[in-house]
Short mmCIF file of C-alpha atoms in Angstrom, two decimals:
data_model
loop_
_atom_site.label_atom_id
_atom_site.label_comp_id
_atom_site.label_asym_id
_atom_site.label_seq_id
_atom_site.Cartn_x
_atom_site.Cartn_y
_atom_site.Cartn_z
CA UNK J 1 81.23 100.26 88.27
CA UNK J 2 84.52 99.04 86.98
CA UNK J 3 84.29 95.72 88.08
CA UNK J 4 80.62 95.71 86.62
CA UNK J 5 81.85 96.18 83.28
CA UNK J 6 84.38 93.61 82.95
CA UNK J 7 81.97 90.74 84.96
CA UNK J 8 80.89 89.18 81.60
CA UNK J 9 84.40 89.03 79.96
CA UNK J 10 85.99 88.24 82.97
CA UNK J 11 83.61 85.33 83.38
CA UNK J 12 84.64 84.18 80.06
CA UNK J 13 88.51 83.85 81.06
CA UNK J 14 88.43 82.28 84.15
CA UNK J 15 85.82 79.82 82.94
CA UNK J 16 86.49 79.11 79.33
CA UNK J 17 90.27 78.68 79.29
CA UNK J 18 90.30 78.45 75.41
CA UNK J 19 89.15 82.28 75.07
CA UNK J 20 92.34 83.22 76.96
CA UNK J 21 93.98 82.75 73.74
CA UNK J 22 91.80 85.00 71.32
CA UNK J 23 93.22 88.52 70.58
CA UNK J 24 90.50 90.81 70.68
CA UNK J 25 89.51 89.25 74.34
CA UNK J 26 93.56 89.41 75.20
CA UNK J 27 93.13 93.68 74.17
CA UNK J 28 89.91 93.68 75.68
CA UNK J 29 91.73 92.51 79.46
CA UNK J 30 94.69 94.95 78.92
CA UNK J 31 92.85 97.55 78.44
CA UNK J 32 90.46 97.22 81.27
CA UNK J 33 93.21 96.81 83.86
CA UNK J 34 95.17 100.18 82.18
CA UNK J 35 91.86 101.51 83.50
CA UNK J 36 91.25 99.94 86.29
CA UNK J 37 95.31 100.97 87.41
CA UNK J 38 94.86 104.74 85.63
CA UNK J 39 92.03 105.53 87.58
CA UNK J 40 93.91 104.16 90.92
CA UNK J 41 96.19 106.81 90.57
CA UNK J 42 94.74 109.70 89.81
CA UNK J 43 92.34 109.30 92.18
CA UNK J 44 95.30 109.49 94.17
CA UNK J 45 97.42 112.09 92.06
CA UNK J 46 97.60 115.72 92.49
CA UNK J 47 98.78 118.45 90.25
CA UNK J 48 98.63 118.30 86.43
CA UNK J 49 99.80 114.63 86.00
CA UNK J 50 96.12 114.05 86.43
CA UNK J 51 94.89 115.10 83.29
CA UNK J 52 97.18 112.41 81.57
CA UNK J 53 96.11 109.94 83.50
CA UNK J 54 92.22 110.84 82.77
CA UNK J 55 93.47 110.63 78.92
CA UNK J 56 94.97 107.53 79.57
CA UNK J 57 91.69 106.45 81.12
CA UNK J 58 89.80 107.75 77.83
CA UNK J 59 92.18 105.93 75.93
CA UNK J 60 91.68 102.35 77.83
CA UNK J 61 88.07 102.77 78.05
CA UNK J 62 87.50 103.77 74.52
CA UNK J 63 89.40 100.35 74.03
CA UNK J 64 87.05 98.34 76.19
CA UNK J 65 84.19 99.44 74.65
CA UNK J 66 85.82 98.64 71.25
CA UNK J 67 86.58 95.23 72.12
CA UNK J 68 83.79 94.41 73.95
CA UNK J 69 80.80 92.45 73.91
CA UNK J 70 77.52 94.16 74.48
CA UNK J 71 78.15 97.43 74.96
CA UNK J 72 77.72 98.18 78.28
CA UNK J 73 81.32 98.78 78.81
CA UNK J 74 80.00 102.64 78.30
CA UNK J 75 79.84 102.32 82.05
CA UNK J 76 83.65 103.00 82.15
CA UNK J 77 83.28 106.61 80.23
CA UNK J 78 80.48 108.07 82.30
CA UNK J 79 83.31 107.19 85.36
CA UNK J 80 85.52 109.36 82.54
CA UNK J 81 83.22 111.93 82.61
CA UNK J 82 82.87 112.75 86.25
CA UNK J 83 86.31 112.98 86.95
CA UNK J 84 86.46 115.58 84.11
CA UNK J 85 85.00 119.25 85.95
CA UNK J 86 87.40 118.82 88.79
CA UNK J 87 90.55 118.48 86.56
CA UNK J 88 89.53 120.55 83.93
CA UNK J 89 88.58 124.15 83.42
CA UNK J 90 84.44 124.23 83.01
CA UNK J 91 84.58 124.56 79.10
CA UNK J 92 87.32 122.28 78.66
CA UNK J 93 85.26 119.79 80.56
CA UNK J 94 82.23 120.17 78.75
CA UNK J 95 84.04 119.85 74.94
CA UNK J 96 85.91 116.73 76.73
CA UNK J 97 82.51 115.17 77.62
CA UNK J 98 80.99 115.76 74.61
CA UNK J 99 83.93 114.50 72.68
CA UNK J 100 83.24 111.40 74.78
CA UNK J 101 79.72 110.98 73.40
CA UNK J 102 80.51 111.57 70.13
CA UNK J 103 83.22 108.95 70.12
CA UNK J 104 80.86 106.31 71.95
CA UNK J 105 78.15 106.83 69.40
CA UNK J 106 80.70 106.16 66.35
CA UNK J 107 82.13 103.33 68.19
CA UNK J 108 77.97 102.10 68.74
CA UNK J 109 77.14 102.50 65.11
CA UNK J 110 80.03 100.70 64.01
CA UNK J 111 79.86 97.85 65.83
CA UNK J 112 75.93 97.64 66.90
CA UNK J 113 73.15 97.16 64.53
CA UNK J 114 71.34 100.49 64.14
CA UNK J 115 68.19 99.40 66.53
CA UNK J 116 70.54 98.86 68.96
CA UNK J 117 73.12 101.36 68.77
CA UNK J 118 71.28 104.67 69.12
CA UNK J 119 69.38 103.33 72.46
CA UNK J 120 73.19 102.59 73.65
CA UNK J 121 74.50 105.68 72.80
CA UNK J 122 71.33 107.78 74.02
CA UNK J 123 71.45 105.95 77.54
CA UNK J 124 75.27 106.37 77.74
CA UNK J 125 75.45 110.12 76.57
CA UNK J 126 72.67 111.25 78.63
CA UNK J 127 74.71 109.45 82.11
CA UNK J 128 77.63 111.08 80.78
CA UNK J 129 76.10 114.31 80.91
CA UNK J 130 74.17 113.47 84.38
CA UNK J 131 77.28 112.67 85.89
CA UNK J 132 79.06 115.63 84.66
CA UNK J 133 76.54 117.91 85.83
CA UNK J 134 76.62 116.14 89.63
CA UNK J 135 80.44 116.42 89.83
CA UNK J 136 80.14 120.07 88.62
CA UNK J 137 77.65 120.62 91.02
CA UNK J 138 80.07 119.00 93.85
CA UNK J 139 82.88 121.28 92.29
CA UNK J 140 81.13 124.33 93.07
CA UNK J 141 80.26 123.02 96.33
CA UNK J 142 83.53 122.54 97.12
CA UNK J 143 84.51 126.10 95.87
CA UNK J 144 81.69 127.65 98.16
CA UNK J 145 82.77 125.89 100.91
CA UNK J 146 86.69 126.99 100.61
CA UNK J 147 85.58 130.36 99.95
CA UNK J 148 83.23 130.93 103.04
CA UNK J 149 85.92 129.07 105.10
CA UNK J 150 88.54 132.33 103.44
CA UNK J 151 86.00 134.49 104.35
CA UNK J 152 85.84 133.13 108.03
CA UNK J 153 89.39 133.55 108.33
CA UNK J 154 89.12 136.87 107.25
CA UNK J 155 86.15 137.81 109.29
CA UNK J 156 88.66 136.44 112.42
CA UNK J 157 91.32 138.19 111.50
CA UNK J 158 89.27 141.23 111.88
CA UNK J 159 88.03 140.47 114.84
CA UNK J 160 91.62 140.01 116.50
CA UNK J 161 92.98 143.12 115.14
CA UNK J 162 89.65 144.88 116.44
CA UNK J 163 89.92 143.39 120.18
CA UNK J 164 93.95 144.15 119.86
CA UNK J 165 92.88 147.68 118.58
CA UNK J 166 90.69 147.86 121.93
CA UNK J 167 93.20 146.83 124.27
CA UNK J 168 95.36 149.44 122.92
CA UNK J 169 93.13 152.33 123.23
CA UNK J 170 92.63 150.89 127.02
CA UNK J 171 96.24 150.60 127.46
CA UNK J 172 96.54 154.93 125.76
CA UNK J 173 93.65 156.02 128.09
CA UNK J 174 94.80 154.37 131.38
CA UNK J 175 98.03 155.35 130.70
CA UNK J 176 96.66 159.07 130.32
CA UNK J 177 94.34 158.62 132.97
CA UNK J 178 97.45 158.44 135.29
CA UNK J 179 99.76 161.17 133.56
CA UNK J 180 97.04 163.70 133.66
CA UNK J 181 95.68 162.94 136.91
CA UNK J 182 97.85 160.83 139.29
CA UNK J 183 101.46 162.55 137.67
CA UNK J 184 100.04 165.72 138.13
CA UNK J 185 99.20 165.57 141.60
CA UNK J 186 102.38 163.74 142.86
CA UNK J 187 104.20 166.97 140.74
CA UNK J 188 102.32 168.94 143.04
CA UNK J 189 103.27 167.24 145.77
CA UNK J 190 106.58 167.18 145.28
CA UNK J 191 106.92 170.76 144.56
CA UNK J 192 105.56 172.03 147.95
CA UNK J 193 107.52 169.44 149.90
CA UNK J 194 110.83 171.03 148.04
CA UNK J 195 108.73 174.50 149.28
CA UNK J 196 108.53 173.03 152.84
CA UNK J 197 112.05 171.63 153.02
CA UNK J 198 113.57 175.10 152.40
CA UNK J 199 111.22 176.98 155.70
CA UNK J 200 110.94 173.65 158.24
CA UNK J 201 113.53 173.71 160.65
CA UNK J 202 114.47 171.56 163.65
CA UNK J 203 113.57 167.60 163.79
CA UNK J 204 111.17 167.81 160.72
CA UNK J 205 113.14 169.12 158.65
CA UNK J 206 114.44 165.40 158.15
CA UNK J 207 110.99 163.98 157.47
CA UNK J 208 110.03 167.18 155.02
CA UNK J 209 113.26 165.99 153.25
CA UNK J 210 112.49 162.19 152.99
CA UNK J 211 109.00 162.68 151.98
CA UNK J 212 110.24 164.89 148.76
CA UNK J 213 112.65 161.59 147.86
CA UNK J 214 109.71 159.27 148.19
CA UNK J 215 107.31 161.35 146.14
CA UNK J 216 109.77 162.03 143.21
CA UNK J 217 110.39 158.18 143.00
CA UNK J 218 106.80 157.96 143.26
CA UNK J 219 106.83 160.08 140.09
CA UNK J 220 109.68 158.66 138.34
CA UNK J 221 107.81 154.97 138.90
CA UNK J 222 104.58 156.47 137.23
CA UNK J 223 106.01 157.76 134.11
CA UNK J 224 108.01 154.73 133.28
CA UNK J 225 104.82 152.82 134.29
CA UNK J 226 102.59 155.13 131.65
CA UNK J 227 105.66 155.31 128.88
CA UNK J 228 105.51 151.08 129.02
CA UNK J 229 101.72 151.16 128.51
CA UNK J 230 102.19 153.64 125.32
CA UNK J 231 105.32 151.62 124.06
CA UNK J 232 104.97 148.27 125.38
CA UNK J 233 105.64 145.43 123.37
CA UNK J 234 102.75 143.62 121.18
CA UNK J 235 102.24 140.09 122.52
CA UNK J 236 101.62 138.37 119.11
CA UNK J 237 101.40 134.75 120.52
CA UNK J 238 97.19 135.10 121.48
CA UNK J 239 96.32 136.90 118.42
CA UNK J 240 98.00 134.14 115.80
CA UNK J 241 96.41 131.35 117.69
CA UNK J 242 93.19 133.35 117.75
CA UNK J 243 93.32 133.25 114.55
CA UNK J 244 94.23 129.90 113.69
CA UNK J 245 91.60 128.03 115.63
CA UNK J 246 88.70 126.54 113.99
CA UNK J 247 89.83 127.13 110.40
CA UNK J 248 86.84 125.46 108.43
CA UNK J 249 87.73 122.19 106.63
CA UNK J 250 91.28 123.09 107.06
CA UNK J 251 93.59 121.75 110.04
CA UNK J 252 96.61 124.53 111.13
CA UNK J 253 98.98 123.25 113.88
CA UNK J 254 100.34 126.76 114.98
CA UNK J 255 103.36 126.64 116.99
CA UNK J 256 104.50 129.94 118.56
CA UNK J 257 105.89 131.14 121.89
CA UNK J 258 103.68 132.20 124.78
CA UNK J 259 106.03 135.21 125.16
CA UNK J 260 107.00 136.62 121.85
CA UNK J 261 106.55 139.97 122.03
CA UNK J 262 107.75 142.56 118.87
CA UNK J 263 108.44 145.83 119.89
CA UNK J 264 107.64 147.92 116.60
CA UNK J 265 103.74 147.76 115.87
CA UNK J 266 104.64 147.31 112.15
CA UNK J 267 106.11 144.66 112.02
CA UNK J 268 103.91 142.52 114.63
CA UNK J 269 101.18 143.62 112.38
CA UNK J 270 103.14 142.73 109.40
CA UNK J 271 103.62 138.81 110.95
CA UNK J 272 100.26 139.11 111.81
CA UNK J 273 98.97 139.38 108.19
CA UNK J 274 101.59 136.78 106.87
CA UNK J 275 100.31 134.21 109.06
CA UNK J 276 96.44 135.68 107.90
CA UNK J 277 97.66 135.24 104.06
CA UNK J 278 99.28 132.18 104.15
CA UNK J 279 95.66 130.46 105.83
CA UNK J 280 93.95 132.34 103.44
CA UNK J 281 95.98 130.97 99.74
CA UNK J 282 96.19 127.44 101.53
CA UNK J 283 91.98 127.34 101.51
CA UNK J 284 91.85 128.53 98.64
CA UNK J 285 94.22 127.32 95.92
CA UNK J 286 96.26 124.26 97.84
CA UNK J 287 93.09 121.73 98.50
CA UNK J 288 95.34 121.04 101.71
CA UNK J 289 93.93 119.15 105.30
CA UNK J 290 96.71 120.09 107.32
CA UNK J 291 98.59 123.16 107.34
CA UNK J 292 101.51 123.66 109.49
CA UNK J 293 103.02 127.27 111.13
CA UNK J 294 106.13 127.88 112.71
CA UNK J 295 106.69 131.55 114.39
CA UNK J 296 109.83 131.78 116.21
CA UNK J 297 112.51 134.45 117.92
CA UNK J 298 115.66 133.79 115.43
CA UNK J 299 119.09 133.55 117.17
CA UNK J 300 120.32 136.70 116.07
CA UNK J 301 117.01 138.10 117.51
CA UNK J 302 114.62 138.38 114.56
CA UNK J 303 111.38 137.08 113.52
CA UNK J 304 110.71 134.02 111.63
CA UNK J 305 107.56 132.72 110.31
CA UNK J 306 107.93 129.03 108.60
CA UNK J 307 104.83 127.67 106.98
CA UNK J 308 103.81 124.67 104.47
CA UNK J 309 101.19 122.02 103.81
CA UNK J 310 99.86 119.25 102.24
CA UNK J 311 98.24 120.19 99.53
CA UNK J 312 98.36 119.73 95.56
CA UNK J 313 101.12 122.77 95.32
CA UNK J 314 102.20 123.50 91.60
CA UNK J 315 105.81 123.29 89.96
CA UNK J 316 105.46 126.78 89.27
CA UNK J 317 104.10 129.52 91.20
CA UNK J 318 103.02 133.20 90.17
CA UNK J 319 102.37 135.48 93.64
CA UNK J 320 98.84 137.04 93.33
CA UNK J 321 98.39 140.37 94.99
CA UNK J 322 98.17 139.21 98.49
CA UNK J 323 101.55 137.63 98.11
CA UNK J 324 103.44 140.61 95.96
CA UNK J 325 101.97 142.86 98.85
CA UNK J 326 103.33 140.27 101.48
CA UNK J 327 107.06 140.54 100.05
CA UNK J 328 106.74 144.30 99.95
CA UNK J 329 105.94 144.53 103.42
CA UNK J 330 108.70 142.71 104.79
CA UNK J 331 110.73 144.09 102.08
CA UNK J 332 110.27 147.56 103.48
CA UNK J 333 111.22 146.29 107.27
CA UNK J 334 114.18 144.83 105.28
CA UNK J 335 113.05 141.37 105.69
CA UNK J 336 112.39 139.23 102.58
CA UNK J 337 110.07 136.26 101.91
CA UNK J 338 110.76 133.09 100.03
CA UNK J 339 108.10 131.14 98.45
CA UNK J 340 109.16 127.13 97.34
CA UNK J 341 106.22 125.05 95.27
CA UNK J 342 106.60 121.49 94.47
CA UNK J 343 103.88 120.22 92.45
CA UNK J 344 102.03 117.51 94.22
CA UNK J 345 104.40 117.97 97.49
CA UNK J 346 102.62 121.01 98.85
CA UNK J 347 103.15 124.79 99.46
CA UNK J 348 106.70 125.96 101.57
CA UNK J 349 106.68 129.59 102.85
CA UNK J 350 109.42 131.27 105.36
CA UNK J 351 109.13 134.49 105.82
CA UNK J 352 111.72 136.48 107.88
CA UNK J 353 112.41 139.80 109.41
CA UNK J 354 115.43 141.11 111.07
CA UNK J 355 116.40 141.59 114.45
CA UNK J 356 115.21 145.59 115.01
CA UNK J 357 112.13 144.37 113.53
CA UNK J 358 111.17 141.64 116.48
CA UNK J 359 112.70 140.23 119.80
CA UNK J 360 111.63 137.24 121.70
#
């Protein structure tokens, strides 16, 4: 569309050299290349430098259109005006769009004769508004799709803390299972075999006697088996990768060791839901593709979770509720976490919690 608006003028300068020296066409070319180059970069740009540039682009097509020759330069602002829902808020969009058409209709009726400056500024107005509408459209598209891919995630992240939740309860009644049934037996056992060692005399009294060892090991061996099942260590490793698999429209490269384990249920659940949360804001506020997540054992024998991505991220940040409850959590295991924006460079988040808090 760019290049369609400047074919006529552009045919005049490379083919009638003696135009190249009139000012209005000289302002004409600057001012469709400040487009042309405006438009390059913020299609490339993230963060708030992209509103200047669509002003710029206002600015240099507002000039083209001035300078032009038969009005069909208006091309350039409808391009304007479907950049304008995704970098501005809805309202702002729609009072920057209409400003648009009212500035393209002055600009018409200036330079136009009357019969042929309202069809112009009709035509243009009306794609101005058409294309709005489809790029707000797409917006919302987009903004369905990021939330439904938050909601997955969340969904997920249910369904590993249920099947975790399962295994537990497994782990509780096996481990009760052979307390209550297998403990109290070999206790019984052992009990008449200390009985029997005190009456049997002669050869079996030896046997009597070696029996009773081998049945209160027995018993030792099953209570340390059952307390391990109550207190054993939550492997976090298959849960986070659970988790991060199949992220919709969102790629997370999860790195984590097969064998971290964290003793205290707290915390592992508290890693668990800053690995959730961190997913979660990147879908929905970073417009990232790849999201990258470090969990390792620290030296000094705590947890650390390292995160960041390539998304728009912001010079400043203000934590949302997920966040604030994020740093109180860790806060409370007397662990902190550290948030670092950098507008246009992405999102950095390490999170960290001390040593009685997580082993590897």
């Amino acid at each position: 569309m760019w290049a369609a608006a400047g074919y006529s003028p552009l045919g005049e300068l490379l083919f009638e050299p003696a135009s190249r020296t009139e000012p209005a066409l000289q302002l004409w070319l600057l001012c469709f290349l400040t487009f042309g180059v405006a438009f390059w970069l913020s299609a490339r740009h993230k963060g708030a430098g992209a509103i200047w540039l669509l002003g710029l682009q206002t600015a240099a097509a507002m000039g083209v259109l001035a300078t032009g020759h038969d009005g069909s330069e208006g091309v350039l602002l409808c391009i304007v005006a479907a950049q304008a829902p995704s970098l501005l808020p809805s309202r702002r969009a729609t009072q920057w769009v209409v400003g648009l058409a009212v500035l393209t209709a002055t600009v018409y009726f200036v330079l136009l004769p009357f019969e042929s400056a309202w069809p112009m500024a009709a035509i243009f107005a009306g794609c101005m508004g058409f294309t709005t509408m489809v790029a707000r459209l797409q917006q919302r598209e987009a903004e369905g799709r990021r939330e439904l891919a938050r909601l997955h995630t969340e969904l997920k992240a249910a369904q590993v803390l249920l099947a975790d939740r399962e295994r537990e309860q497994e782990r509780l009644r096996i481990s009760r299972e052979l307390h209550d049934s297998l403990g109290h037996h070999l206790t019984a056992l052992s009990l008449n075999l200390e009985a029997a060692s005190h009456t049997v005399t002669g050869p079996g009294e030896e046997h009597v006697r070696r029996a009773h060892k081998v049945a209160r090991t027995l018993l030792g061996e099953v209570r340390e088996v059952v307390s391990s099942m109550r207190d054993g260590p939550s492997q976090l490793g298959p849960s986070l990768q659970a988790l991060a698999e199949g992220v919709p429209g969102l790629d997370v490269h999860l790195q984590v060791p097969d064998k971290l384990s964290i003793p205290d249920p707290v915390a592992a659940q508290s890693v668990f839901r800053c690995v959730q949360e961190v997913i979660t804001n990147t879908l929905r506020h970073a417009s990232a593709k790849n999201l990258w997540i470090d969990v390792i054992a620290t030296d000094e024998g705590g947890i650390q979770v390292h995160a960041r991505d390539d998304g728009k991220g912001a010079a400043t940040l203000k934590p949302g509720t997920g966040l604030t409850g994020m740093q109180e959590r860790f806060a409370q295991l007397g662990g902190k976490v550290e948030l670092r924006p950098a507008g246009g460079q992405g999102m950095e988040l390490v999170a960290w919690l001390p040593a009685r808090g997580g082993e590897g």
